[in-house]
């Protein structure tokens, strides 16, 4: 890509600079499970994630402006505005899972939210909660309380991102629930534009930064299957792999089944056929 300089690599994405104001986010077909990137790719996974994110950006810009400038014809690359990213991860949880469940079991709280006693793993919370985390360069993000988050971004900005994150989650979770998918939680990232306005960056509600559960298989008191990655996890569990790198190669049936789940999530959530998206990515922008 001669017109762009590489600036950062994520586990499954690459970031390039186009010019002083614009970045290019490219979603690969790499997949991670148990925090390890596997040697086998899932064809079109990056396109599904890019298309879903763009769909949500298009449908939430009345709530919060976002960094999306254009989708490229390859379906996996997003041109976006360069922002000054805030140094916190903005997590919203509607259900008690992952590190939220871990913290609740240990303390009865998540990020300073005292929750009712006796909740089960994966139970729906009385109302969605904003649970910010630090951005770890390596290892896991660390959940933080309001005072710690306010030290990082300022109390006023924190109140603004909390309100924005809760509104965004409510819209997406309601839409997903009407299409048979529970959006258990999500991680959003915000930045500031050149006028210090709050702008939604990164990705919006792709399955890689949200927990998607099929509603018809949901029950509290355990870990519901992941809408997209369950075949991969189940296969990895059959191997006795110790979940340290390198990860295993995936057989063709696991690759095909997982690709089908990504495409199904895309089509259920957007109501648009994935083939239409491949022909013209802009169809998701509405
Ligand atoms: C930005 N990342 C995460 C790391 C990736 C992505 N609009 C923006 N302005 C400035 N910075 C970023 C963004 C966005 N989005 C995002 N790091 C910086 C990241 C590695 C690879 F694809």
mmCIF file of C-alpha atoms and ligand atoms in Angstrom:
data_model
loop_
_atom_site.group_PDB
_atom_site.id
_atom_site.type_symbol
_atom_site.label_atom_id
_atom_site.label_comp_id
_atom_site.label_asym_id
_atom_site.label_seq_id
_atom_site.Cartn_x
_atom_site.Cartn_y
_atom_site.Cartn_z
ATOM 1 C CA UNK A 1 0.000 0.000 0.000
ATOM 2 C CA UNK A 2 2.293 2.768 -1.227
ATOM 3 C CA UNK A 3 0.018 5.687 -0.243
ATOM 4 C CA UNK A 4 -0.053 4.705 3.426
ATOM 5 C CA UNK A 5 2.510 4.258 6.197
ATOM 6 C CA UNK A 6 1.989 1.569 8.783
ATOM 7 C CA UNK A 7 1.515 3.003 12.292
ATOM 8 C CA UNK A 8 0.277 0.152 14.494
ATOM 9 C CA UNK A 9 -0.676 -3.519 14.589
ATOM 10 C CA UNK A 10 -3.401 -4.995 16.722
ATOM 11 C CA UNK A 11 -3.992 -8.705 17.207
ATOM 12 C CA UNK A 12 -6.228 -8.852 14.140
ATOM 13 C CA UNK A 13 -6.072 -5.336 12.629
ATOM 14 C CA UNK A 14 -3.562 -2.961 11.085
ATOM 15 C CA UNK A 15 -3.530 0.803 11.231
ATOM 16 C CA UNK A 16 -1.986 3.036 8.533
ATOM 17 C CA UNK A 17 -1.624 6.797 8.166
ATOM 18 C CA UNK A 18 -3.025 8.234 4.916
ATOM 19 C CA UNK A 19 -2.097 11.853 5.639
ATOM 20 C CA UNK A 20 -2.002 14.170 8.659
ATOM 21 C CA UNK A 21 -5.775 13.981 9.241
ATOM 22 C CA UNK A 22 -6.722 10.508 8.079
ATOM 23 C CA UNK A 23 -6.020 6.917 9.069
ATOM 24 C CA UNK A 24 -6.800 3.605 7.395
ATOM 25 C CA UNK A 25 -8.027 0.767 9.622
ATOM 26 C CA UNK A 26 -7.686 -2.630 7.968
ATOM 27 C CA UNK A 27 -9.391 -5.677 9.470
ATOM 28 C CA UNK A 28 -7.615 -8.937 8.629
ATOM 29 C CA UNK A 29 -9.163 -12.418 8.644
ATOM 30 C CA UNK A 30 -7.070 -13.433 11.655
ATOM 31 C CA UNK A 31 -8.933 -14.874 14.618
ATOM 32 C CA UNK A 32 -7.892 -15.061 18.249
ATOM 33 C CA UNK A 33 -9.203 -17.376 20.884
ATOM 34 C CA UNK A 34 -8.197 -17.516 24.546
ATOM 35 C CA UNK A 35 -6.147 -14.392 23.670
ATOM 36 C CA UNK A 36 -3.972 -16.248 21.146
ATOM 37 C CA UNK A 37 -4.032 -15.479 17.401
ATOM 38 C CA UNK A 38 -4.395 -18.761 15.493
ATOM 39 C CA UNK A 39 -2.369 -19.648 12.385
ATOM 40 C CA UNK A 40 -5.548 -20.291 10.349
ATOM 41 C CA UNK A 41 -7.640 -17.410 9.008
ATOM 42 C CA UNK A 42 -11.451 -17.219 8.699
ATOM 43 C CA UNK A 43 -12.188 -16.016 5.137
ATOM 44 C CA UNK A 44 -14.132 -12.725 5.103
ATOM 45 C CA UNK A 45 -14.048 -12.274 8.894
ATOM 46 C CA UNK A 46 -12.415 -8.849 8.502
ATOM 47 C CA UNK A 47 -15.106 -7.834 6.000
ATOM 48 C CA UNK A 48 -17.881 -8.909 8.362
ATOM 49 C CA UNK A 49 -16.390 -6.893 11.226
ATOM 50 C CA UNK A 50 -15.782 -3.845 9.039
ATOM 51 C CA UNK A 51 -19.295 -3.995 7.583
ATOM 52 C CA UNK A 52 -20.935 -4.403 10.974
ATOM 53 C CA UNK A 53 -18.967 -1.503 12.437
ATOM 54 C CA UNK A 54 -19.863 0.733 9.505
ATOM 55 C CA UNK A 55 -23.527 -0.285 9.864
ATOM 56 C CA UNK A 56 -23.496 0.854 13.513
ATOM 57 C CA UNK A 57 -21.571 4.040 12.755
ATOM 58 C CA UNK A 58 -24.234 4.904 10.187
ATOM 59 C CA UNK A 59 -27.060 4.234 12.610
ATOM 60 C CA UNK A 60 -25.670 5.988 15.671
ATOM 61 C CA UNK A 61 -24.229 9.217 14.284
ATOM 62 C CA UNK A 62 -27.305 11.099 15.572
ATOM 63 C CA UNK A 63 -26.260 10.079 19.100
ATOM 64 C CA UNK A 64 -22.492 10.613 18.815
ATOM 65 C CA UNK A 65 -20.393 11.663 15.811
ATOM 66 C CA UNK A 66 -17.852 9.039 14.730
ATOM 67 C CA UNK A 67 -14.550 8.811 12.901
ATOM 68 C CA UNK A 68 -15.819 6.997 9.785
ATOM 69 C CA UNK A 69 -15.035 8.867 6.566
ATOM 70 C CA UNK A 70 -15.320 6.145 3.922
ATOM 71 C CA UNK A 71 -15.391 2.413 3.347
ATOM 72 C CA UNK A 72 -13.058 1.066 0.703
ATOM 73 C CA UNK A 73 -14.243 -1.265 -2.041
ATOM 74 C CA UNK A 74 -12.291 -4.188 -0.503
ATOM 75 C CA UNK A 75 -14.877 -4.224 2.326
ATOM 76 C CA UNK A 76 -12.219 -4.538 5.023
ATOM 77 C CA UNK A 77 -10.648 -1.068 5.077
ATOM 78 C CA UNK A 78 -12.070 2.036 6.720
ATOM 79 C CA UNK A 79 -10.791 5.540 6.159
ATOM 80 C CA UNK A 80 -11.233 7.482 9.364
ATOM 81 C CA UNK A 81 -10.540 10.821 10.954
ATOM 82 C CA UNK A 82 -7.448 10.945 13.095
ATOM 83 C CA UNK A 83 -8.427 11.688 16.688
ATOM 84 C CA UNK A 84 -6.719 12.252 20.005
ATOM 85 C CA UNK A 85 -7.827 8.979 21.600
ATOM 86 C CA UNK A 86 -8.898 9.028 25.241
ATOM 87 C CA UNK A 87 -6.737 6.770 27.448
ATOM 88 C CA UNK A 88 -9.641 4.613 28.663
ATOM 89 C CA UNK A 89 -11.637 1.708 27.270
ATOM 90 C CA UNK A 90 -15.346 2.462 27.585
ATOM 91 C CA UNK A 91 -17.025 -0.822 28.455
ATOM 92 C CA UNK A 92 -20.779 -1.136 28.911
ATOM 93 C CA UNK A 93 -22.186 -4.303 30.455
ATOM 94 C CA UNK A 94 -25.808 -5.376 30.328
ATOM 95 C CA UNK A 95 -24.957 -8.879 31.572
ATOM 96 C CA UNK A 96 -22.513 -10.174 34.167
ATOM 97 C CA UNK A 97 -19.693 -11.932 32.335
ATOM 98 C CA UNK A 98 -15.925 -12.047 31.893
ATOM 99 C CA UNK A 99 -13.952 -9.723 34.166
ATOM 100 C CA UNK A 100 -17.215 -8.203 35.438
ATOM 101 C CA UNK A 101 -18.297 -11.568 36.812
ATOM 102 C CA UNK A 102 -14.807 -12.147 38.256
ATOM 103 C CA UNK A 103 -14.802 -8.783 40.051
ATOM 104 C CA UNK A 104 -18.384 -9.228 41.280
ATOM 105 C CA UNK A 105 -17.602 -12.630 42.774
ATOM 106 C CA UNK A 106 -14.571 -11.229 44.568
ATOM 107 C CA UNK A 107 -16.038 -7.924 45.825
ATOM 108 C CA UNK A 108 -19.771 -7.642 45.030
ATOM 109 C CA UNK A 109 -18.850 -4.665 42.820
ATOM 110 C CA UNK A 110 -17.762 -3.921 39.264
ATOM 111 C CA UNK A 111 -15.818 -0.670 38.775
ATOM 112 C CA UNK A 112 -17.426 0.787 41.903
ATOM 113 C CA UNK A 113 -20.975 -0.244 40.959
ATOM 114 C CA UNK A 114 -22.388 -2.153 43.924
ATOM 115 C CA UNK A 115 -24.642 -4.832 42.476
ATOM 116 C CA UNK A 116 -27.462 -6.847 44.061
ATOM 117 C CA UNK A 117 -26.235 -9.948 45.904
ATOM 118 C CA UNK A 118 -26.871 -13.426 44.567
ATOM 119 C CA UNK A 119 -26.426 -12.729 40.844
ATOM 120 C CA UNK A 120 -25.362 -15.669 38.655
ATOM 121 C CA UNK A 121 -22.709 -15.690 35.964
ATOM 122 C CA UNK A 122 -24.073 -14.171 32.696
ATOM 123 C CA UNK A 123 -27.211 -12.865 34.445
ATOM 124 C CA UNK A 124 -28.797 -9.722 33.053
ATOM 125 C CA UNK A 125 -28.046 -6.690 35.232
ATOM 126 C CA UNK A 126 -30.875 -4.546 36.617
ATOM 127 C CA UNK A 127 -29.635 -1.889 34.197
ATOM 128 C CA UNK A 128 -26.573 -1.579 31.944
ATOM 129 C CA UNK A 129 -23.494 -0.221 33.712
ATOM 130 C CA UNK A 130 -20.513 1.766 32.456
ATOM 131 C CA UNK A 131 -17.317 -0.029 33.530
ATOM 132 C CA UNK A 132 -14.223 1.770 32.208
ATOM 133 C CA UNK A 133 -10.842 0.091 31.971
ATOM 134 C CA UNK A 134 -7.277 1.183 31.418
ATOM 135 C CA UNK A 135 -5.691 0.480 28.029
ATOM 136 C CA UNK A 136 -3.016 -2.092 28.712
ATOM 137 C CA UNK A 137 -0.175 -2.097 26.142
ATOM 138 C CA UNK A 138 0.360 -5.779 26.870
ATOM 139 C CA UNK A 139 -1.768 -8.190 28.872
ATOM 140 C CA UNK A 140 -5.292 -7.445 30.018
ATOM 141 C CA UNK A 141 -7.054 -4.138 30.476
ATOM 142 C CA UNK A 142 -7.695 -3.372 34.122
ATOM 143 C CA UNK A 143 -11.146 -2.345 35.338
ATOM 144 C CA UNK A 144 -11.108 1.019 37.111
ATOM 145 C CA UNK A 145 -13.575 2.985 39.197
ATOM 146 C CA UNK A 146 -14.991 6.412 38.391
ATOM 147 C CA UNK A 147 -12.378 8.330 40.405
ATOM 148 C CA UNK A 148 -9.512 6.637 38.567
ATOM 149 C CA UNK A 149 -11.161 7.205 35.182
ATOM 150 C CA UNK A 150 -11.782 10.874 36.081
ATOM 151 C CA UNK A 151 -8.067 11.312 36.800
ATOM 152 C CA UNK A 152 -7.313 10.050 33.280
ATOM 153 C CA UNK A 153 -9.842 12.074 31.249
ATOM 154 C CA UNK A 154 -11.350 14.650 33.639
ATOM 155 C CA UNK A 155 -14.667 14.403 35.480
ATOM 156 C CA UNK A 156 -16.661 16.360 32.898
ATOM 157 C CA UNK A 157 -15.372 14.366 29.940
ATOM 158 C CA UNK A 158 -15.993 11.156 31.868
ATOM 159 C CA UNK A 159 -19.646 12.085 32.433
ATOM 160 C CA UNK A 160 -19.965 12.826 28.720
ATOM 161 C CA UNK A 161 -18.431 9.495 27.589
ATOM 162 C CA UNK A 162 -20.485 7.536 30.115
ATOM 163 C CA UNK A 163 -23.727 9.015 28.810
ATOM 164 C CA UNK A 164 -22.664 8.476 25.188
ATOM 165 C CA UNK A 165 -21.530 4.879 25.799
ATOM 166 C CA UNK A 166 -24.747 3.959 27.625
ATOM 167 C CA UNK A 167 -26.900 5.460 24.866
ATOM 168 C CA UNK A 168 -24.943 3.663 22.146
ATOM 169 C CA UNK A 169 -25.148 0.333 23.962
ATOM 170 C CA UNK A 170 -28.889 0.723 24.590
ATOM 171 C CA UNK A 171 -29.548 1.346 20.905
ATOM 172 C CA UNK A 172 -27.393 -1.544 19.669
ATOM 173 C CA UNK A 173 -28.535 -4.028 22.344
ATOM 174 C CA UNK A 174 -32.200 -3.281 21.632
ATOM 175 C CA UNK A 175 -31.680 -3.681 17.868
ATOM 176 C CA UNK A 176 -29.744 -6.943 18.354
ATOM 177 C CA UNK A 177 -32.286 -8.364 20.820
ATOM 178 C CA UNK A 178 -35.053 -7.841 18.270
ATOM 179 C CA UNK A 179 -32.983 -10.005 15.890
ATOM 180 C CA UNK A 180 -32.326 -12.853 18.315
ATOM 181 C CA UNK A 181 -28.874 -11.781 19.479
ATOM 182 C CA UNK A 182 -27.958 -10.697 22.997
ATOM 183 C CA UNK A 183 -25.276 -8.016 23.087
ATOM 184 C CA UNK A 184 -23.999 -8.910 26.553
ATOM 185 C CA UNK A 185 -21.390 -6.173 26.727
ATOM 186 C CA UNK A 186 -19.251 -4.013 24.500
ATOM 187 C CA UNK A 187 -16.031 -2.042 24.460
ATOM 188 C CA UNK A 188 -16.053 1.392 22.825
ATOM 189 C CA UNK A 189 -13.216 3.844 22.267
ATOM 190 C CA UNK A 190 -13.649 7.559 21.988
ATOM 191 C CA UNK A 191 -11.380 10.366 20.911
ATOM 192 C CA UNK A 192 -11.435 14.130 20.528
ATOM 193 C CA UNK A 193 -11.403 16.002 17.238
ATOM 194 C CA UNK A 194 -9.489 19.211 16.569
ATOM 195 C CA UNK A 195 -12.265 21.210 18.279
ATOM 196 C CA UNK A 196 -12.175 18.899 21.350
ATOM 197 C CA UNK A 197 -15.533 17.373 20.485
ATOM 198 C CA UNK A 198 -16.174 13.805 21.571
ATOM 199 C CA UNK A 199 -16.075 11.359 18.636
ATOM 200 C CA UNK A 200 -16.608 7.586 18.572
ATOM 201 C CA UNK A 201 -13.523 5.873 17.123
ATOM 202 C CA UNK A 202 -12.167 2.375 16.611
ATOM 203 C CA UNK A 203 -14.944 -0.132 15.881
ATOM 204 C CA UNK A 204 -18.620 -0.127 16.823
ATOM 205 C CA UNK A 205 -20.179 -3.370 18.095
ATOM 206 C CA UNK A 206 -18.236 -5.935 16.067
ATOM 207 C CA UNK A 207 -18.237 -9.387 17.689
ATOM 208 C CA UNK A 208 -14.501 -9.040 18.434
ATOM 209 C CA UNK A 209 -15.110 -6.300 21.002
ATOM 210 C CA UNK A 210 -18.617 -7.259 22.119
ATOM 211 C CA UNK A 211 -20.033 -10.496 23.534
ATOM 212 C CA UNK A 212 -22.694 -11.798 21.136
ATOM 213 C CA UNK A 213 -24.880 -14.610 22.478
ATOM 214 C CA UNK A 214 -27.628 -16.373 20.535
ATOM 215 C CA UNK A 215 -30.777 -15.454 22.473
ATOM 216 C CA UNK A 216 -32.322 -18.900 22.030
ATOM 217 C CA UNK A 217 -29.397 -20.596 23.811
ATOM 218 C CA UNK A 218 -29.116 -18.049 26.626
ATOM 219 C CA UNK A 219 -29.413 -19.119 30.243
ATOM 220 C CA UNK A 220 -27.779 -17.525 33.291
ATOM 221 C CA UNK A 221 -25.557 -19.654 35.514
ATOM 222 C CA UNK A 222 -22.686 -20.432 33.158
ATOM 223 C CA UNK A 223 -21.004 -19.155 30.029
ATOM 224 C CA UNK A 224 -23.455 -18.940 27.095
ATOM 225 C CA UNK A 225 -22.013 -20.036 23.744
ATOM 226 C CA UNK A 226 -20.335 -17.262 21.768
ATOM 227 C CA UNK A 227 -22.305 -16.485 18.612
ATOM 228 C CA UNK A 228 -19.182 -16.349 16.437
ATOM 229 C CA UNK A 229 -16.311 -18.205 18.111
ATOM 230 C CA UNK A 230 -17.949 -21.191 19.785
ATOM 231 C CA UNK A 231 -16.884 -23.739 17.130
ATOM 232 C CA UNK A 232 -13.286 -22.554 17.466
ATOM 233 C CA UNK A 233 -13.350 -22.714 21.259
ATOM 234 C CA UNK A 234 -15.008 -26.132 21.302
ATOM 235 C CA UNK A 235 -12.486 -27.482 18.799
ATOM 236 C CA UNK A 236 -9.559 -26.067 20.789
ATOM 237 C CA UNK A 237 -10.934 -27.646 23.979
ATOM 238 C CA UNK A 238 -10.872 -31.096 22.320
ATOM 239 C CA UNK A 239 -7.102 -30.783 21.725
ATOM 240 C CA UNK A 240 -5.897 -30.404 25.295
ATOM 241 C CA UNK A 241 -4.004 -27.298 24.074
ATOM 242 C CA UNK A 242 -2.595 -25.282 27.012
ATOM 243 C CA UNK A 243 -3.782 -21.967 25.478
ATOM 244 C CA UNK A 244 -0.284 -20.540 25.157
ATOM 245 C CA UNK A 245 1.181 -19.639 21.737
ATOM 246 C CA UNK A 246 1.440 -21.066 19.207
ATOM 247 C CA UNK A 247 -2.242 -21.847 18.706
ATOM 248 C CA UNK A 248 -3.450 -24.826 16.677
ATOM 249 C CA UNK A 249 -4.367 -24.896 12.991
ATOM 250 C CA UNK A 250 -8.123 -25.168 12.438
ATOM 251 C CA UNK A 251 -9.646 -27.924 10.264
ATOM 252 C CA UNK A 252 -11.752 -26.948 7.242
ATOM 253 C CA UNK A 253 -15.125 -27.729 8.874
ATOM 254 C CA UNK A 254 -14.371 -25.462 11.846
ATOM 255 C CA UNK A 255 -13.256 -22.684 9.464
ATOM 256 C CA UNK A 256 -16.405 -23.063 7.335
ATOM 257 C CA UNK A 257 -18.747 -23.244 10.335
ATOM 258 C CA UNK A 258 -17.152 -20.179 11.903
ATOM 259 C CA UNK A 259 -17.290 -18.193 8.672
ATOM 260 C CA UNK A 260 -20.983 -19.072 8.385
ATOM 261 C CA UNK A 261 -21.620 -17.794 11.923
ATOM 262 C CA UNK A 262 -19.919 -14.469 11.167
ATOM 263 C CA UNK A 263 -21.945 -14.072 7.992
ATOM 264 C CA UNK A 264 -25.124 -15.033 9.867
ATOM 265 C CA UNK A 265 -24.431 -12.392 12.536
ATOM 266 C CA UNK A 266 -23.877 -9.803 9.809
ATOM 267 C CA UNK A 267 -27.090 -10.684 7.965
ATOM 268 C CA UNK A 268 -29.249 -10.966 11.095
ATOM 269 C CA UNK A 269 -28.044 -7.643 12.491
ATOM 270 C CA UNK A 270 -27.966 -5.595 9.311
ATOM 271 C CA UNK A 271 -30.833 -7.246 7.393
ATOM 272 C CA UNK A 272 -28.513 -7.019 4.344
ATOM 273 C CA UNK A 273 -27.176 -10.016 2.439
ATOM 274 C CA UNK A 274 -23.433 -10.400 2.796
ATOM 275 C CA UNK A 275 -23.074 -10.844 -0.983
ATOM 276 C CA UNK A 276 -24.653 -7.402 -1.425
ATOM 277 C CA UNK A 277 -22.095 -5.990 0.985
ATOM 278 C CA UNK A 278 -19.236 -7.591 -0.963
ATOM 279 C CA UNK A 279 -20.577 -6.093 -4.209
ATOM 280 C CA UNK A 280 -20.870 -2.611 -2.684
ATOM 281 C CA UNK A 281 -19.778 -2.054 0.933
ATOM 282 C CA UNK A 282 -21.604 1.290 1.093
ATOM 283 C CA UNK A 283 -24.947 -0.549 1.319
ATOM 284 C CA UNK A 284 -24.485 -0.779 5.105
ATOM 285 C CA UNK A 285 -24.388 2.990 5.460
ATOM 286 C CA UNK A 286 -28.130 3.199 4.667
HETATM 287 C C1 LIG B 1 -6.182 4.595 16.985
HETATM 288 N N1 LIG B 1 -5.921 2.502 17.633
HETATM 289 C C2 LIG B 1 -6.146 1.099 17.940
HETATM 290 C C3 LIG B 1 -4.199 -0.284 17.179
HETATM 291 C C4 LIG B 1 -5.473 -1.016 14.891
HETATM 292 C C5 LIG B 1 -6.091 -0.162 15.797
HETATM 293 N N2 LIG B 1 -9.455 7.539 14.704
HETATM 294 C C6 LIG B 1 -8.292 7.302 15.347
HETATM 295 N N3 LIG B 1 -7.452 8.329 15.568
HETATM 296 C C7 LIG B 1 -6.302 8.126 16.192
HETATM 297 N N4 LIG B 1 -5.910 6.932 16.627
HETATM 298 C C8 LIG B 1 -6.683 5.862 16.461
HETATM 299 C C9 LIG B 1 -7.918 6.012 15.799
HETATM 300 C C10 LIG B 1 -8.808 4.904 15.584
HETATM 301 N N5 LIG B 1 -9.500 4.003 15.435
HETATM 302 C C11 LIG B 1 -6.780 3.359 17.085
HETATM 303 N N6 LIG B 1 -4.784 3.105 17.889
HETATM 304 C C12 LIG B 1 -4.923 4.401 17.495
HETATM 305 C C13 LIG B 1 -5.454 0.211 16.951
HETATM 306 C C14 LIG B 1 -3.585 -1.143 16.261
HETATM 307 C C15 LIG B 1 -4.231 -1.511 15.122
HETATM 308 F F1 LIG B 1 -6.085 -1.346 13.756
#
